[in-house]
Short mmCIF file of C-alpha atoms in Angstrom, two decimals:
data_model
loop_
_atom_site.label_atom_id
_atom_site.label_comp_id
_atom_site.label_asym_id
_atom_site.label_seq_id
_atom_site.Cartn_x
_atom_site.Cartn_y
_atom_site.Cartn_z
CA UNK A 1 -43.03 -210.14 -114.15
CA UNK A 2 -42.51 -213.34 -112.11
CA UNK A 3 -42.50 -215.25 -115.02
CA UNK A 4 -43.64 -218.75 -113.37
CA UNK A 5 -42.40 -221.77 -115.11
CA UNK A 6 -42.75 -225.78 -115.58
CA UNK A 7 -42.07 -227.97 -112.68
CA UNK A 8 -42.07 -225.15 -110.15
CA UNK A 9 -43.69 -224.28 -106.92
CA UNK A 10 -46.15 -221.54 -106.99
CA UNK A 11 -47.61 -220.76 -103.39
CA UNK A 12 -50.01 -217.96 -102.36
CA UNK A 13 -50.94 -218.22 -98.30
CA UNK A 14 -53.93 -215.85 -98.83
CA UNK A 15 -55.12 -217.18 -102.14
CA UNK A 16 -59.07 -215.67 -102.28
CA UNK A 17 -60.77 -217.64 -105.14
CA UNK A 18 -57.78 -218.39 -107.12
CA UNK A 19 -56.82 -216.27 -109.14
CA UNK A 20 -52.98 -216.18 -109.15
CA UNK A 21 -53.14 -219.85 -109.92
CA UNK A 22 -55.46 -219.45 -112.48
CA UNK A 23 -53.14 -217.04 -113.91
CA UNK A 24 -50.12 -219.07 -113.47
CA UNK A 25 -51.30 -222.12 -115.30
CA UNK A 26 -52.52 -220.13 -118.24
CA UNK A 27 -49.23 -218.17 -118.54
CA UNK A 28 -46.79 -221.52 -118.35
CA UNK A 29 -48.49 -222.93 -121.42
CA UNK A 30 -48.93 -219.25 -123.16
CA UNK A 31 -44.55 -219.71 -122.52
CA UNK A 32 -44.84 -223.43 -124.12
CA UNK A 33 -45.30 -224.85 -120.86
CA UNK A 34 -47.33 -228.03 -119.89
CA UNK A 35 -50.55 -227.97 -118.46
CA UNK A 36 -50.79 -229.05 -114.94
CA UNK A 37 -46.89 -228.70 -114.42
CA UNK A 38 -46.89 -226.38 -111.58
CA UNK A 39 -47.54 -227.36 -108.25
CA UNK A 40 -49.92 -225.18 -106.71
CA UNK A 41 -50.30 -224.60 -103.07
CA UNK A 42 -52.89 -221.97 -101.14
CA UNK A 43 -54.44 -221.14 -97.96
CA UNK A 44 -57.26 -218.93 -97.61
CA UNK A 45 -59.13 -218.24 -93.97
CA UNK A 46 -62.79 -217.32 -94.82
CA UNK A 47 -64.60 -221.13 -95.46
CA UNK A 48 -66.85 -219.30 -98.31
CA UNK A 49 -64.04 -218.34 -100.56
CA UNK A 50 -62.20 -221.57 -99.88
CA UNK A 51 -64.49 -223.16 -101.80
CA UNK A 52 -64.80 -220.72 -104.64
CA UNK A 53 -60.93 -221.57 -105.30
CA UNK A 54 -61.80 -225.12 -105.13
CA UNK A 55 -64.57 -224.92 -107.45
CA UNK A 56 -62.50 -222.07 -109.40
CA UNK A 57 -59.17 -224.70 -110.24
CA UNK A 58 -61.72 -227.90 -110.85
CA UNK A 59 -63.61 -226.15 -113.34
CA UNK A 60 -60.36 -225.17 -115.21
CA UNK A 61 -58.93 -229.08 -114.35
CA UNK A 62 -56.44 -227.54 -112.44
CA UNK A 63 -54.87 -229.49 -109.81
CA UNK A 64 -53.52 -227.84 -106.63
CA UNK A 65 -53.66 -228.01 -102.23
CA UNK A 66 -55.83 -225.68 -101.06
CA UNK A 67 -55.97 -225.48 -97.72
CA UNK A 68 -58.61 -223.54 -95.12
CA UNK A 69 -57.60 -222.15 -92.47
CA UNK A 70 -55.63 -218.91 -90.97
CA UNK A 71 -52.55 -218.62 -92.35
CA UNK A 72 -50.60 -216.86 -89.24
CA UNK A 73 -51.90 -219.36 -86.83
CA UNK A 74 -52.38 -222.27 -88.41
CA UNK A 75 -49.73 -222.93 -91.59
CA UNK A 76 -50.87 -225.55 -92.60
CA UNK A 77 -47.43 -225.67 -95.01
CA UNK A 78 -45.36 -224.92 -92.38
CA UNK A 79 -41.87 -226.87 -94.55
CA UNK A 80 -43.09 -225.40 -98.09
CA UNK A 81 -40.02 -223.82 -99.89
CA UNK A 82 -41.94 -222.28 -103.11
CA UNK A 83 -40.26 -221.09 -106.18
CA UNK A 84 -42.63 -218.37 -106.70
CA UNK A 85 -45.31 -216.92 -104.07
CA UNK A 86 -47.86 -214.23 -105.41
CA UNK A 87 -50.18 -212.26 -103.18
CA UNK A 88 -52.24 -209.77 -102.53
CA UNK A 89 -52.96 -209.43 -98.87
CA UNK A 90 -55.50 -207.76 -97.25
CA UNK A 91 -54.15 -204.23 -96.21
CA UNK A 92 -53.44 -202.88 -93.00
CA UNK A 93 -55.15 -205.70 -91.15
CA UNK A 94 -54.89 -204.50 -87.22
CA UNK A 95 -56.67 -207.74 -85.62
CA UNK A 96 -54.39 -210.42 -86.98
CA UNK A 97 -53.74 -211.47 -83.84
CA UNK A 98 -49.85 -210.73 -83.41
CA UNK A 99 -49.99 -210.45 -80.23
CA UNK A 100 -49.91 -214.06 -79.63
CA UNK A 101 -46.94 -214.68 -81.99
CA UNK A 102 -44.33 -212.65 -80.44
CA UNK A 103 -41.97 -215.52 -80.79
CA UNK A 104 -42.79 -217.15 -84.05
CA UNK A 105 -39.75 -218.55 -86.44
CA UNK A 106 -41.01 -216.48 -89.28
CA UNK A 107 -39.93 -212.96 -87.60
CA UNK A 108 -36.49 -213.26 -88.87
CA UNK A 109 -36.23 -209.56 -89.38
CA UNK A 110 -37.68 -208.19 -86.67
CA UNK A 111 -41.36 -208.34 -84.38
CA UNK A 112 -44.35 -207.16 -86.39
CA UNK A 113 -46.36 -204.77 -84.86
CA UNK A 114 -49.59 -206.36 -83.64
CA UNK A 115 -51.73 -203.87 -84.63
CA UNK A 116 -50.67 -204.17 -88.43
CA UNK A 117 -50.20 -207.42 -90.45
CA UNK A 118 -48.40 -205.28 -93.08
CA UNK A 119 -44.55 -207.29 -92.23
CA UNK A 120 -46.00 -209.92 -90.79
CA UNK A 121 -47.34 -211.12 -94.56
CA UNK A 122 -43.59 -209.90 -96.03
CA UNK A 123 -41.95 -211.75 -93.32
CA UNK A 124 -44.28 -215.16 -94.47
CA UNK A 125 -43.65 -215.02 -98.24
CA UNK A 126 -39.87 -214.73 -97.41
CA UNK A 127 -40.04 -217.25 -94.79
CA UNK A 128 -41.89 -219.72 -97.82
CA UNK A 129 -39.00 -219.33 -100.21
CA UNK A 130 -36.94 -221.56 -101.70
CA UNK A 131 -32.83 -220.96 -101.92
CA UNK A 132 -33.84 -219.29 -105.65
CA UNK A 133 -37.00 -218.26 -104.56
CA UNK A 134 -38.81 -214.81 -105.81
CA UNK A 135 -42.22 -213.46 -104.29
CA UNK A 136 -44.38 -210.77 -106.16
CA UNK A 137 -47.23 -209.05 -103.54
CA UNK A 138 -49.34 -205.89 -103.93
CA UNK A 139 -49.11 -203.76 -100.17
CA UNK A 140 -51.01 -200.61 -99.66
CA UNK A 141 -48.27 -197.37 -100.28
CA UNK A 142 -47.89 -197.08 -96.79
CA UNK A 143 -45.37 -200.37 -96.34
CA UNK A 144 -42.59 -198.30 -98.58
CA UNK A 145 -42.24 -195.58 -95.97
CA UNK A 146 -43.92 -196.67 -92.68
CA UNK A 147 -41.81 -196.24 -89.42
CA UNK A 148 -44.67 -196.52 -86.65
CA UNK A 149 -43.94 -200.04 -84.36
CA UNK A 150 -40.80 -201.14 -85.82
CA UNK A 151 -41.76 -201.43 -89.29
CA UNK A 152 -39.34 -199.10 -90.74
CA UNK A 153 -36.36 -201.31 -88.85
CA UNK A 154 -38.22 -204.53 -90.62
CA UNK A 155 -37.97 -202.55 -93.86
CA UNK A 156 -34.15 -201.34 -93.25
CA UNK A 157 -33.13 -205.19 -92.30
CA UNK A 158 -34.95 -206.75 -95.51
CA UNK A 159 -33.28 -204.12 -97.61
CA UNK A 160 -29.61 -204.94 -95.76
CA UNK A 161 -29.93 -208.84 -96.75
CA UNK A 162 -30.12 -207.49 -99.98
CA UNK A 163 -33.61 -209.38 -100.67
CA UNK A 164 -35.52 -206.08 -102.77
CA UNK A 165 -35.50 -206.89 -106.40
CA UNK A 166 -37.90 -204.15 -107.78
CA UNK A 167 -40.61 -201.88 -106.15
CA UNK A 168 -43.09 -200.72 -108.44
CA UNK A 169 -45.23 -197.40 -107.62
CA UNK A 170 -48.96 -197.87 -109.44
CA UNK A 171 -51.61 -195.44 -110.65
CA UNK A 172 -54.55 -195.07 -108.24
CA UNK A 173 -57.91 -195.91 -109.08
CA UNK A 174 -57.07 -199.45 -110.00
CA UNK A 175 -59.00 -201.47 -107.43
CA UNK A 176 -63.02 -201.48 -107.09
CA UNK A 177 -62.98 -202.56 -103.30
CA UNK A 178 -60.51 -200.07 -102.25
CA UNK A 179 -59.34 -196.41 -103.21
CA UNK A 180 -56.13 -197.31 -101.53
CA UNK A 181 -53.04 -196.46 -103.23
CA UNK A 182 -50.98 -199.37 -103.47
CA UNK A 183 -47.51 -201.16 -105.02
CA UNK A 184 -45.65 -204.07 -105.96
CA UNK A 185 -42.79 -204.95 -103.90
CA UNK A 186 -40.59 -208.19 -105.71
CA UNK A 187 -38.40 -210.40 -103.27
CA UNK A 188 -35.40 -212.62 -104.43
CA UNK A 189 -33.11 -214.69 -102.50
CA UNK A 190 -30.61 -215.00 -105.71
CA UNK A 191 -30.00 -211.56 -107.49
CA UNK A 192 -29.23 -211.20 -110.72
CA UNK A 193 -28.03 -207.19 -109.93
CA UNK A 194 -26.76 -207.94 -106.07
CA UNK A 195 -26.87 -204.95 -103.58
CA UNK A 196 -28.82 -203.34 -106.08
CA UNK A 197 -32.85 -202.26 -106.88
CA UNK A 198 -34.68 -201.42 -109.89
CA UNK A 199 -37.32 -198.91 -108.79
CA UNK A 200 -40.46 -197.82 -111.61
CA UNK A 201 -42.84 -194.95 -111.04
CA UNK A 202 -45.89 -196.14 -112.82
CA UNK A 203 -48.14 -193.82 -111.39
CA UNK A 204 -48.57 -191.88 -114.57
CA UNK A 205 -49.40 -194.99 -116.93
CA UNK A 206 -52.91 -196.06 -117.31
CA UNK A 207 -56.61 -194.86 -118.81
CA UNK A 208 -59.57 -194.19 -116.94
CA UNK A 209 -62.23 -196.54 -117.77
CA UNK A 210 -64.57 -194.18 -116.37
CA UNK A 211 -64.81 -191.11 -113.92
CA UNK A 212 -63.57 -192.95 -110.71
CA UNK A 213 -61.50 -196.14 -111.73
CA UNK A 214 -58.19 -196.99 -113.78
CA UNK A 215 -57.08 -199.65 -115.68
CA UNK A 216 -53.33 -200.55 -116.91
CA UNK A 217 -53.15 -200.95 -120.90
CA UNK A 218 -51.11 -204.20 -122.13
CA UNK A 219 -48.74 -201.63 -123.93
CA UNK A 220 -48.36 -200.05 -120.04
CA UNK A 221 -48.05 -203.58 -118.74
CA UNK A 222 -45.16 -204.41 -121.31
CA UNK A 223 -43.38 -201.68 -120.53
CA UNK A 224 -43.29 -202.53 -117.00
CA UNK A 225 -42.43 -205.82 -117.34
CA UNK A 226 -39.87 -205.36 -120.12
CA UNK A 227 -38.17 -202.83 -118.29
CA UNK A 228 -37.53 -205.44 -114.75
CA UNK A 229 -37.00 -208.29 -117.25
CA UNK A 230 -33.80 -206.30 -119.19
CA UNK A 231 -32.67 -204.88 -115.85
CA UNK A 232 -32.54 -208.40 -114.48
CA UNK A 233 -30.77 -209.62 -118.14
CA UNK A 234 -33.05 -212.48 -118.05
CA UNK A 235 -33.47 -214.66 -121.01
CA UNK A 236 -35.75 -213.05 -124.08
CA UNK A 237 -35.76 -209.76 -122.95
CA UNK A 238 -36.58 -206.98 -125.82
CA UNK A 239 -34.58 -204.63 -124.52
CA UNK A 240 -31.37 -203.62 -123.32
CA UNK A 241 -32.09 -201.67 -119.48
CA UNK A 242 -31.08 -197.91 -119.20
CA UNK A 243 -32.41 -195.27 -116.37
CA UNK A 244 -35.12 -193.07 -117.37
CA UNK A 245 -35.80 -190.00 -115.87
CA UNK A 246 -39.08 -190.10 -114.02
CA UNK A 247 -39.52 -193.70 -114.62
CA UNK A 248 -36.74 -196.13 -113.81
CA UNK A 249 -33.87 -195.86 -111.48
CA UNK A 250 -31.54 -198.64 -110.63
CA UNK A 251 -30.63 -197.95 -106.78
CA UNK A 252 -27.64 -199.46 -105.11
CA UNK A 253 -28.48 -200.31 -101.17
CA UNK A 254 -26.64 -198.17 -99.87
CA UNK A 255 -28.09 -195.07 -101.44
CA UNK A 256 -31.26 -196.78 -100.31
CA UNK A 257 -29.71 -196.40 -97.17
CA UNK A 258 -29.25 -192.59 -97.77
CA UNK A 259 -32.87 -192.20 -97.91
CA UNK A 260 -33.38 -194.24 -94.60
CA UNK A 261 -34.42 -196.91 -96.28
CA UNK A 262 -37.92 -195.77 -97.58
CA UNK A 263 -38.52 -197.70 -100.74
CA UNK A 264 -40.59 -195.11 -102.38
CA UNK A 265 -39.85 -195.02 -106.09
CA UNK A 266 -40.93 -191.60 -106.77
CA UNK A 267 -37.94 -190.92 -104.21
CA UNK A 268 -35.09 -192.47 -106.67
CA UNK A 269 -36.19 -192.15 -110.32
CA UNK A 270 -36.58 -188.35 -110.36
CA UNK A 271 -38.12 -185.91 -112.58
CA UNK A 272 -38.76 -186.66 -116.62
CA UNK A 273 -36.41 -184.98 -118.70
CA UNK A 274 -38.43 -182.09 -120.18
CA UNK A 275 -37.07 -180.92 -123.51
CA UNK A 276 -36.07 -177.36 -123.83
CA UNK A 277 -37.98 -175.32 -126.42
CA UNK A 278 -35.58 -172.19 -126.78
CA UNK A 279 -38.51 -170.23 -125.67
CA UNK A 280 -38.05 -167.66 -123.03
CA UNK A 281 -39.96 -167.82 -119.80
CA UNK A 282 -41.41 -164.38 -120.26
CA UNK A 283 -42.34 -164.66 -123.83
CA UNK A 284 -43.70 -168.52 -122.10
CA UNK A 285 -45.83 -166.50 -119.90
CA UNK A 286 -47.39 -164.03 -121.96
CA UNK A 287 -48.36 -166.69 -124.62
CA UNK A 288 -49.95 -169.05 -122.14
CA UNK A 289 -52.10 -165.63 -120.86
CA UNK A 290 -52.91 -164.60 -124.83
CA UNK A 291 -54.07 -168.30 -124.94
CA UNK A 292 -55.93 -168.35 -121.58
CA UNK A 293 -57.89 -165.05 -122.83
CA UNK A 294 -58.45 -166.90 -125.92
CA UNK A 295 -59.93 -170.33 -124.04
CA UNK A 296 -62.11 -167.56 -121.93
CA UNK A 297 -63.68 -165.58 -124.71
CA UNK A 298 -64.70 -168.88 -126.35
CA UNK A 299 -66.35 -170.10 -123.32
CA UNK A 300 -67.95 -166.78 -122.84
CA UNK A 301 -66.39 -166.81 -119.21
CA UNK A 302 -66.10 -162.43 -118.70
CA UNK A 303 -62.71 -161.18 -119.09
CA UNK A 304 -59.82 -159.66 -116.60
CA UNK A 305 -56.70 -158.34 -117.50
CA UNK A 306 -54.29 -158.65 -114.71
CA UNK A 307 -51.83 -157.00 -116.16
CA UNK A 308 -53.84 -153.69 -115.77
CA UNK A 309 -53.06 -154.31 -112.62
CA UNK A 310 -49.45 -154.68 -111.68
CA UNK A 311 -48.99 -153.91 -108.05
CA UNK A 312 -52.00 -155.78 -107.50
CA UNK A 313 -53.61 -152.73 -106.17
CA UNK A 314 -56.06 -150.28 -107.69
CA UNK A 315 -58.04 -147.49 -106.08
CA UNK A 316 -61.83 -147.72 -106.76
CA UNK A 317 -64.87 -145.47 -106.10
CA UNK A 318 -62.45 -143.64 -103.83
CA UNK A 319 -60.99 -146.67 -101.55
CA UNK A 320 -58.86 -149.15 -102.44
CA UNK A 321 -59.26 -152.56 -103.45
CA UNK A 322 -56.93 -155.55 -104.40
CA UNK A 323 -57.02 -157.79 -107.74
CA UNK A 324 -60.26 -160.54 -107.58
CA UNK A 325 -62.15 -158.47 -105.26
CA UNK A 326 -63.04 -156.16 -108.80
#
């Protein structure tokens, strides 16, 4: 959805083993892009996975700073500007240590709360960007909708400088390390729709891969990404953008500001059209009970017939009794 391109600076300040920049590399030249073109730049705190993401870009002869270190208390790319930062942060981190940066340049929209790292990692990625700068993170659900310490305030001021690009709502059952539900928020400082937000409820797309886990098909994937690509016009798009109903809203900010400034999709794109039959809702009722006797006889389950039993009352062996206690 980012869309990363030659010559451009691609930054992620919690970068793991590498991913995102393996990623970015092999979608510039999948666009005609050259190899080695973007400038990569990463920062990861635990020493073990620093050097998985150094072994991780060397084995691919990818070039790139990656630095060790903690990112919140020791940047060490402290003048960066990046064209594109992706991310996924840990969640919900309460011992970050904010306590000891209750001052620090990066809080332009307000304090974090020390005992969740949530805004303090939104409040970074903005802080990296450049003057046409977009970030792409994944946050745990919560960060749409949280007011507890400030954050909501945070929320309400990033929304007001008109920053929100897209917020996209995912499936569950995505992740194998957490059962957290989670999103993608997208940050521009140079909007192609200004004062407005393109909000997707993807919670419905998917497949389960097996009884506990979910996985996003490349058809669901496209239609994500072709949807924020025509709403932003760019270049290539497939598609001209229109709202759908239970899908895809485009929000201005101050409606977002109607709904206090929680940045829950579900909240915006409403319910999916439903197309009307010409069936009436009793004649709906008593064929979905014909075919739910049906479905029981063929499982053998034993049979009751609620409507012998209107008021819900019956008497039996000379006291009364109610329906389901039969």
């Amino acid at each position: 959805m980012l869309a990363p391109r030659e010559n451009s600076r691609v930054y992620d300040p919690c970068c793991g083993s590498g991913g995102m920049f393996v990623q970015s590399e092999s979608f510039v030249e999948m666009t005609g892009g050259r190899r080695g073109s973007v400038a990569i730049y990463g920062q990861e705190s635990n020493p073990t996975t620093w050097r998985v993401a150094e072994m991780n870009l060397a084995i691919r002869g990818i070039e790139g700073q990656i630095a060790q270190g903690d990112t919140f208390h020791d940047d060490r790319f402290p003048a960066l500007k990046a064209d594109f930062v992706l991310a996924n942060p840990p969640f919900n981190v309460s011992d970050w240590g904010g306590d000891r940066l209750r001052q620090d340049v990066r809080w332009k929209y307000g304090v974090p709360p020390a005992g969740n790292a949530n805004f303090a990692w939104v409040q970074h990625f903005i802080h990296h960007l450049a003057p046409n700068g977009r970030a792409g993170f994944v946050l745990a659900n919560g960060s749409m909708s949280s007011n507890t310490s400030g954050e909501g305030e945070i929320r309400k001021r990033i929304v007001e400088a008109d920053l929100v690009d897209c917020m996209v709502a995912l499936p569950g059952q995505l992740f194998y390390t957490t059962q957290i539900p989670v999103c993608l928020w997208f940050l521009t400082r140079q909007k192609r729709s200004q004062w407005h937000t393109l909000f997707i409820d993807a919670r419905k797309l998917g497949r389960l891969t097996d009884r506990i886990h979910r996985e996003l098909t490349d058809e669901d994937i496209s239609k994500i990404a072709g949807t924020y690509h025509a709403w932003r016009g760019d270049p290539g798009a497939e598609q001209s953008y229109t709202d759908i109903p239970g899908f895809c809203k485009s929000t201005t900010v101050a409606e977002i500001g109607q709904h206090n400034f929680v940045l829950t999709p579900g909240r915006f794109v409403g319910a999916k059209d439903v197309e009307d039959d010409g069936e009436l809702n009793d004649d709906r009722i008593r064929r979905l009970a014909a075919e739910l006797r049906e479905l029981a006889y063929q499982e053998g389950e034993p049979h009751f017939d609620h409507s012998a039993c209107p008021s819900r009352r019956t008497r039996r062996h000379g006291r009364s009794s109610t329906c389901g206690s039969h």
